[in-house]
Short mmCIF file of N, CA and C in Angstrom, two decimals:
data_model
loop_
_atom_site.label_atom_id
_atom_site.label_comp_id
_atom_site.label_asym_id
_atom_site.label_seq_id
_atom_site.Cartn_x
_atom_site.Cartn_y
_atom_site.Cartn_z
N UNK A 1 88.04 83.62 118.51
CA UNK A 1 89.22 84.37 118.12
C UNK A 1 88.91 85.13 116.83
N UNK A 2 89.52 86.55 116.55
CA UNK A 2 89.10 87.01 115.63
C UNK A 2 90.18 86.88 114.75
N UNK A 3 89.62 87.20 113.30
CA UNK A 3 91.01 87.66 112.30
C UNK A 3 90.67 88.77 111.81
N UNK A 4 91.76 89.76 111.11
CA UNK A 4 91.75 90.91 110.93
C UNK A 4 92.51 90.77 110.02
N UNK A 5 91.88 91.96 108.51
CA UNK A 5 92.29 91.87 107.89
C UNK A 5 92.32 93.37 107.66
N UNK A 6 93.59 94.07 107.02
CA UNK A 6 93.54 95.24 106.69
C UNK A 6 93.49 96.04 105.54
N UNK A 7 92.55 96.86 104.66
CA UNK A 7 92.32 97.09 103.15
C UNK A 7 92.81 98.95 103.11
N UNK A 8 93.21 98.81 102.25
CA UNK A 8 93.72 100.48 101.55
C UNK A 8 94.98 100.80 101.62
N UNK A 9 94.92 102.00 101.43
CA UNK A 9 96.27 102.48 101.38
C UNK A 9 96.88 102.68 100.00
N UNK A 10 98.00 102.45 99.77
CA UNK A 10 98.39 102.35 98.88
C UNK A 10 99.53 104.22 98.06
N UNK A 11 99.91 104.68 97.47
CA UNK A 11 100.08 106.36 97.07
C UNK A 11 99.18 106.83 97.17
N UNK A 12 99.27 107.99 98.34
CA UNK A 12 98.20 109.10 98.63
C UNK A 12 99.10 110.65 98.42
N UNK A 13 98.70 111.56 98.24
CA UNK A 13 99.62 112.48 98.12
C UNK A 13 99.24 114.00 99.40
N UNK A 14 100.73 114.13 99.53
CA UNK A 14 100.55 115.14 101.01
C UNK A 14 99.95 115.87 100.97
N UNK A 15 98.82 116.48 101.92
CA UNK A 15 97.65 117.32 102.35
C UNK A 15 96.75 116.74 101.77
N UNK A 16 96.52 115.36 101.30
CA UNK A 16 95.89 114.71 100.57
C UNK A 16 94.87 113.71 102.00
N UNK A 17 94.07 113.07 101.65
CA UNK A 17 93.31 112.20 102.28
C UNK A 17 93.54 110.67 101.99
N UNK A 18 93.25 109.82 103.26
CA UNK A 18 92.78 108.72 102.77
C UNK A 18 92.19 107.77 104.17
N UNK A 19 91.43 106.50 103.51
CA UNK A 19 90.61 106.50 104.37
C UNK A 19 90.65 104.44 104.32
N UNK A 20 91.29 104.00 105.73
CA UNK A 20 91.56 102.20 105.77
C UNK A 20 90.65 101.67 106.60
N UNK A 21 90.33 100.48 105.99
CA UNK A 21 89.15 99.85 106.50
C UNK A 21 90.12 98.43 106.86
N UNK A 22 89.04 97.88 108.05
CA UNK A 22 89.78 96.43 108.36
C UNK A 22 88.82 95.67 109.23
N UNK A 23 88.32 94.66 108.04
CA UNK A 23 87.65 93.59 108.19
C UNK A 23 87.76 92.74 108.96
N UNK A 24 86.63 92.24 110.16
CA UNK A 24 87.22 90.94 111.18
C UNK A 24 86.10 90.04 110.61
N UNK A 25 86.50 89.17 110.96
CA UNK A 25 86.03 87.22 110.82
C UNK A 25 86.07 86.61 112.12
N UNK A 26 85.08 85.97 112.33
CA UNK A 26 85.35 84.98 113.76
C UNK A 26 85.06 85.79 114.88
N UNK A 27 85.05 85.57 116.16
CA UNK A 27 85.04 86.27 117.05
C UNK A 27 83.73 86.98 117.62
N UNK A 28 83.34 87.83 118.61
CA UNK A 28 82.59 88.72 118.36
C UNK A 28 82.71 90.05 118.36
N UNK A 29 82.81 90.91 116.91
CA UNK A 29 83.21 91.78 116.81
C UNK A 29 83.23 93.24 117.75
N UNK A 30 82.24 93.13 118.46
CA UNK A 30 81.26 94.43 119.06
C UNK A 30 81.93 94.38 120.48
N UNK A 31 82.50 93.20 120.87
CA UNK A 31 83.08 93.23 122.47
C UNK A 31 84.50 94.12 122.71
N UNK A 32 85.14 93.99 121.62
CA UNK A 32 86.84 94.62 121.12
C UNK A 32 86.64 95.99 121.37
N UNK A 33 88.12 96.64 121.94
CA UNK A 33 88.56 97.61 121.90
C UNK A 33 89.30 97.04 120.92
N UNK A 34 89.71 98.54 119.55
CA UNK A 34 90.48 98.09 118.11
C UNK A 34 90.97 99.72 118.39
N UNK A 35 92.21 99.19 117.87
CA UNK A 35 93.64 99.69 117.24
C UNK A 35 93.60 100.23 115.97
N UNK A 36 94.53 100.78 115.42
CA UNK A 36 95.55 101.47 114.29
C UNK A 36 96.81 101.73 114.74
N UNK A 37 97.74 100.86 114.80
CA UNK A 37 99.32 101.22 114.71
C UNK A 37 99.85 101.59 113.47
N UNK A 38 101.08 102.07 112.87
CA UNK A 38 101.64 102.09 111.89
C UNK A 38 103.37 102.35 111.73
N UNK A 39 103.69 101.24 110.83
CA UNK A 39 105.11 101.25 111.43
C UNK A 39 105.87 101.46 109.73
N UNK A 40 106.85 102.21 109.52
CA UNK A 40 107.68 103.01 108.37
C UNK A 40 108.89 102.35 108.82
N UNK A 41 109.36 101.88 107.25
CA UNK A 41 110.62 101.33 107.30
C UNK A 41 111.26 102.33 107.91
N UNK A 42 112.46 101.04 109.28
CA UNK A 42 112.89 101.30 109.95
C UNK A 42 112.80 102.25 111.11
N UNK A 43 111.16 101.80 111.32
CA UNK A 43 110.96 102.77 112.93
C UNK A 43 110.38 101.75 112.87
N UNK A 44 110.24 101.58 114.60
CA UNK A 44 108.95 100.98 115.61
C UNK A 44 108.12 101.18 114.77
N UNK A 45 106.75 100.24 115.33
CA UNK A 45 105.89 100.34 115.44
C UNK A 45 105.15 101.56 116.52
N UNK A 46 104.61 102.11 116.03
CA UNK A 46 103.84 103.33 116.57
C UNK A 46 102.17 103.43 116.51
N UNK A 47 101.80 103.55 117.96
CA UNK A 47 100.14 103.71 117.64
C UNK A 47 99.71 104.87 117.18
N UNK A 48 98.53 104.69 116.29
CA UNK A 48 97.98 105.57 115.55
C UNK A 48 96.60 106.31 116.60
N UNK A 49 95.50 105.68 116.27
CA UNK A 49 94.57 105.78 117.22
C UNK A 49 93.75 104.42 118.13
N UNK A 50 92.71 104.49 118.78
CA UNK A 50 91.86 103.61 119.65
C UNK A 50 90.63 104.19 119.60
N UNK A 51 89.58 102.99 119.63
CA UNK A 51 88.49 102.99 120.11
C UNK A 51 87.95 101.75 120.57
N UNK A 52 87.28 102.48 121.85
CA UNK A 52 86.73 101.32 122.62
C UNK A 52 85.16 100.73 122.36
N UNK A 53 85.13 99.43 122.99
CA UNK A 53 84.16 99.11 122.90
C UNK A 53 82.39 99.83 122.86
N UNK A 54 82.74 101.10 123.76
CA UNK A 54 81.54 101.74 123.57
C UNK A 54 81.60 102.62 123.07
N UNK A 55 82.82 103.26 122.39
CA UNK A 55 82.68 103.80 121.06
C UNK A 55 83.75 105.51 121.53
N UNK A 56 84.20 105.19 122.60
CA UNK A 56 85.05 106.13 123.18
C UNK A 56 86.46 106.27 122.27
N UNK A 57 86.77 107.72 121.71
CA UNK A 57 88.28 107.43 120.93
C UNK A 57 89.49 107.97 121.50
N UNK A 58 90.45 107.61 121.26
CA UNK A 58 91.97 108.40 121.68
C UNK A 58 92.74 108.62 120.60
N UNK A 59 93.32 109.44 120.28
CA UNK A 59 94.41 109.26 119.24
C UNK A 59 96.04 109.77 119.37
N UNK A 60 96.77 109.45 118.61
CA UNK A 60 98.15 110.12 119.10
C UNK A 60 98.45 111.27 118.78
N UNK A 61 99.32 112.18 119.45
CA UNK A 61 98.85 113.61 119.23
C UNK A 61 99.64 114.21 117.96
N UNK A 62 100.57 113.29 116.91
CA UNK A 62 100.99 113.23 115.93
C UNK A 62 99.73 113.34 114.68
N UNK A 63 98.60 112.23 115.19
CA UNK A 63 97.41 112.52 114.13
C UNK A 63 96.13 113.50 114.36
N UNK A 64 96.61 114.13 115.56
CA UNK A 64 95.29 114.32 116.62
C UNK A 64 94.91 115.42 115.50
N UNK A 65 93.58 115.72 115.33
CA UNK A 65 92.44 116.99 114.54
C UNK A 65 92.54 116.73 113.15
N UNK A 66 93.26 115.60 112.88
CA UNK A 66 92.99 115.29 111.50
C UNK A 66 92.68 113.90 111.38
N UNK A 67 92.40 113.01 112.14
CA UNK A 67 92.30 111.48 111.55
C UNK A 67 91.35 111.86 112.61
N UNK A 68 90.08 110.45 111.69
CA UNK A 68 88.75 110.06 112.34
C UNK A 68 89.17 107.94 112.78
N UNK A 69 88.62 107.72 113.93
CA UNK A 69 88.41 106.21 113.77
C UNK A 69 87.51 105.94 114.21
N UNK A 70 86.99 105.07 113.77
CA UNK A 70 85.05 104.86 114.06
C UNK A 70 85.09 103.43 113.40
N UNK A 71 83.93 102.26 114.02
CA UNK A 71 83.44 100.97 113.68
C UNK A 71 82.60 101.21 113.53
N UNK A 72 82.24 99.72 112.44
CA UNK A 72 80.82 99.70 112.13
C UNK A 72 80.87 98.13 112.35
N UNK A 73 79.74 97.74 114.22
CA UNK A 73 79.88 96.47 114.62
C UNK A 73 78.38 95.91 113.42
N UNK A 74 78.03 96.31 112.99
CA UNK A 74 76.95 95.61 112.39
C UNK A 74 77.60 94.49 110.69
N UNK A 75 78.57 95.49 110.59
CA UNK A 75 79.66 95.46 109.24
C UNK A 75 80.88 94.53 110.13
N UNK A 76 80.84 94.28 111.56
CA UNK A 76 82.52 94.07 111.56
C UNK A 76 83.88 94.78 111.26
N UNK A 77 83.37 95.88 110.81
CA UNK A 77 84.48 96.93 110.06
C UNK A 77 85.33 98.09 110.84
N UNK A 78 86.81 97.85 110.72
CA UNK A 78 87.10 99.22 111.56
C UNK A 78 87.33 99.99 111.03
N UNK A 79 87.34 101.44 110.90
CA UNK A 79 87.89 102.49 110.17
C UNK A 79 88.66 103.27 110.41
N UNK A 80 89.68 104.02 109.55
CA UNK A 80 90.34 105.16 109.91
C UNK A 80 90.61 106.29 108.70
N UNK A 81 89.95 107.16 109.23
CA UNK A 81 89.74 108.57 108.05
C UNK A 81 91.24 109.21 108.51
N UNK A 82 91.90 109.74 107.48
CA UNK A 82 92.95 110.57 107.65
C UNK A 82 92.99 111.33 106.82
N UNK A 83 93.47 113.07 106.93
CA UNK A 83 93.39 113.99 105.77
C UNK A 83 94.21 114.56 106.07
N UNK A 84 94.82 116.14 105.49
CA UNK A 84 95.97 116.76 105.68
C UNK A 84 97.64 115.92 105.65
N UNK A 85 97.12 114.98 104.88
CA UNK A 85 98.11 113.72 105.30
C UNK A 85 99.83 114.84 104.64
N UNK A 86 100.44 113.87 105.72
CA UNK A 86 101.94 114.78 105.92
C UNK A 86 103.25 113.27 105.46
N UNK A 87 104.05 113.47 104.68
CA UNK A 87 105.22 111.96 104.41
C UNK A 87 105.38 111.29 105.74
N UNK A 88 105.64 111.90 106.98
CA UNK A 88 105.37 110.85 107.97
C UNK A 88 104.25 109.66 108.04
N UNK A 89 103.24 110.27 107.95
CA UNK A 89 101.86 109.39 107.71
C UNK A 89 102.16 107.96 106.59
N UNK A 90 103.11 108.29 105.99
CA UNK A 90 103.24 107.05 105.05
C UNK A 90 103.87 105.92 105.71
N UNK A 91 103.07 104.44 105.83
CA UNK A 91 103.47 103.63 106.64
C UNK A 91 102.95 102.03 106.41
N UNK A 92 103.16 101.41 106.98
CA UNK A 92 102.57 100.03 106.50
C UNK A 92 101.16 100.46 108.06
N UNK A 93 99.99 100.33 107.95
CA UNK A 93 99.42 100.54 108.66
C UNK A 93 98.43 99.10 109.44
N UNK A 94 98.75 99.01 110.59
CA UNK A 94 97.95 97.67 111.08
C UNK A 94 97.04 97.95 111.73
N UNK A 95 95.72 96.67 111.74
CA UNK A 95 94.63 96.73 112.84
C UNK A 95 94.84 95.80 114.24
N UNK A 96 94.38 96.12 115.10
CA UNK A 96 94.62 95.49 116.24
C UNK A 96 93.31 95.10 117.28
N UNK A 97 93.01 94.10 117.64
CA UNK A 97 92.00 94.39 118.81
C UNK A 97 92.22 93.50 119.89
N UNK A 98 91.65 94.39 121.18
CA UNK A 98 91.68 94.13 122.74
C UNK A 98 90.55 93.63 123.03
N UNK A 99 90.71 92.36 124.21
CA UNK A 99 89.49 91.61 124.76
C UNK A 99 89.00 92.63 126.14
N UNK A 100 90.01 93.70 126.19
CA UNK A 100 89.21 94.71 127.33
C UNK A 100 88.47 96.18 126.49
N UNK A 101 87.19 95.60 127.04
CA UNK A 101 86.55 96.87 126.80
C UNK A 101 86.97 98.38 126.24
N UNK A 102 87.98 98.61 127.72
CA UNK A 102 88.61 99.99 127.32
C UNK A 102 90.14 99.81 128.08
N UNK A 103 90.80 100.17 127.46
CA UNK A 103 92.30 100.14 127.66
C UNK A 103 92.87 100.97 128.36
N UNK A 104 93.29 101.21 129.80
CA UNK A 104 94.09 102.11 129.98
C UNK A 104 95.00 102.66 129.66
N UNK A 105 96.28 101.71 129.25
CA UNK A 105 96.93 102.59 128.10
C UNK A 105 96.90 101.63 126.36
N UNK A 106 96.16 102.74 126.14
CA UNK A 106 96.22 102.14 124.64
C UNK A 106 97.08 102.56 123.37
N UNK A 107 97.84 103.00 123.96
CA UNK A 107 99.14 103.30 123.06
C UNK A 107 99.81 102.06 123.04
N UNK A 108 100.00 101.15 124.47
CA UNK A 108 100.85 100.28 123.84
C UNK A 108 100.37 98.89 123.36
N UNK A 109 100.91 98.23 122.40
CA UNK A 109 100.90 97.50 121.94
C UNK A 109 100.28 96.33 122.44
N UNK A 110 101.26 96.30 123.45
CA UNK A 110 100.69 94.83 124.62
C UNK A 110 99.42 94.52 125.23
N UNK A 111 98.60 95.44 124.74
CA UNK A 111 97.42 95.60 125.14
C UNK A 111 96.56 94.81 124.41
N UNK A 112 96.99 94.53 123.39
CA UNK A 112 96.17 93.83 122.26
C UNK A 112 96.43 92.77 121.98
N UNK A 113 94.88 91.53 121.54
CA UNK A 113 95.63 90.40 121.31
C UNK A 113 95.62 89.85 120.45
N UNK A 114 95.03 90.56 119.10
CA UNK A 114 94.93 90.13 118.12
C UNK A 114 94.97 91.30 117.19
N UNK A 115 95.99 90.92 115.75
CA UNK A 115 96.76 91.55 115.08
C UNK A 115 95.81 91.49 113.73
N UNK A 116 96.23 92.36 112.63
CA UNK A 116 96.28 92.07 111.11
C UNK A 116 97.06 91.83 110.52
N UNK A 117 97.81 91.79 109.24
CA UNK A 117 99.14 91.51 108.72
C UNK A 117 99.28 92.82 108.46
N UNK A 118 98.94 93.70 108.09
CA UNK A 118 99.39 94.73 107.73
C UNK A 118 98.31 95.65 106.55
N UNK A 119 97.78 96.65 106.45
CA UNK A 119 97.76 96.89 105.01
C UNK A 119 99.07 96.54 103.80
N UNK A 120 98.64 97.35 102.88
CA UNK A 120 99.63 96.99 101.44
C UNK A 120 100.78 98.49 101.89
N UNK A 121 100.62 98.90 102.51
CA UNK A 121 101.42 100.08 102.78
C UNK A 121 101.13 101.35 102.18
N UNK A 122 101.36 102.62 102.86
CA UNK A 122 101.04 103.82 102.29
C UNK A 122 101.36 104.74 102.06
N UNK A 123 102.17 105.14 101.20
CA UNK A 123 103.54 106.12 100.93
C UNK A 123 102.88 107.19 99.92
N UNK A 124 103.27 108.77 100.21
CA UNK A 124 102.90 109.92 100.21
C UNK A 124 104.05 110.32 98.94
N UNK A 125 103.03 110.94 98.03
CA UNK A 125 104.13 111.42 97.20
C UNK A 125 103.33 112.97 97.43
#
């Protein structure tokens, strides 16, 4: 079983960049399809982007041509580059990962079976 932990965030400012990393423990990292949801007081939870196990990405078309997500299985590490960042983008942002390879739909949630707590949250001035 893995754990996931999620790092960054924090005031970024709009058209501004920033870039969250999220550490796993346990498990074996390299088998996971991993997540980025992100959920803003008082909305759902909303997926951000996916990548699969062999390194295939999707993203939502809210972040699409501006956010990167890419692992590093040697590091355990997931990433997510974001720039042009817009006040929507400000959010408590989570990691997620799937015991299937590749997800058919990986927007939703249920797909995944293991969570992070959250980053520290990331609000746009």
């Amino acid at each position: 079983q893995v754990q996931l932990v999620e790092l960054g965030g924090g005031s970024v400012q709009v058209a501004g960049s920033l870039r969250l990393s999220c550490a796993a423990s346990g498990g074996t990292f390299s088998i996971y399809s991993l997540g980025w949801f992100r959920q803003a007081p008082g909305n759902e939870r909303g997926w951000v982007a996916t990548i699969s196990r062999g390194g295939g990405t999707t993203y939502a078309d809210s972040v699409k041509g501006r956010c990167t997500i890419s692992r590093d299985n040697a590091k355990k590490t997931l990433y997510l580059q974001m720039s042009s960042l817009k006040p929507e983008d400000a959010a408590m942002y989570y990691c997620a990962a799937s015991v299937y390879a590749r997800l058919q739909h990986p927007s939703r949630a249920n797909g995944y079976n293991f969570w992070g707590q959250g980053n520290q949250g990331t609000d746009s001035s």
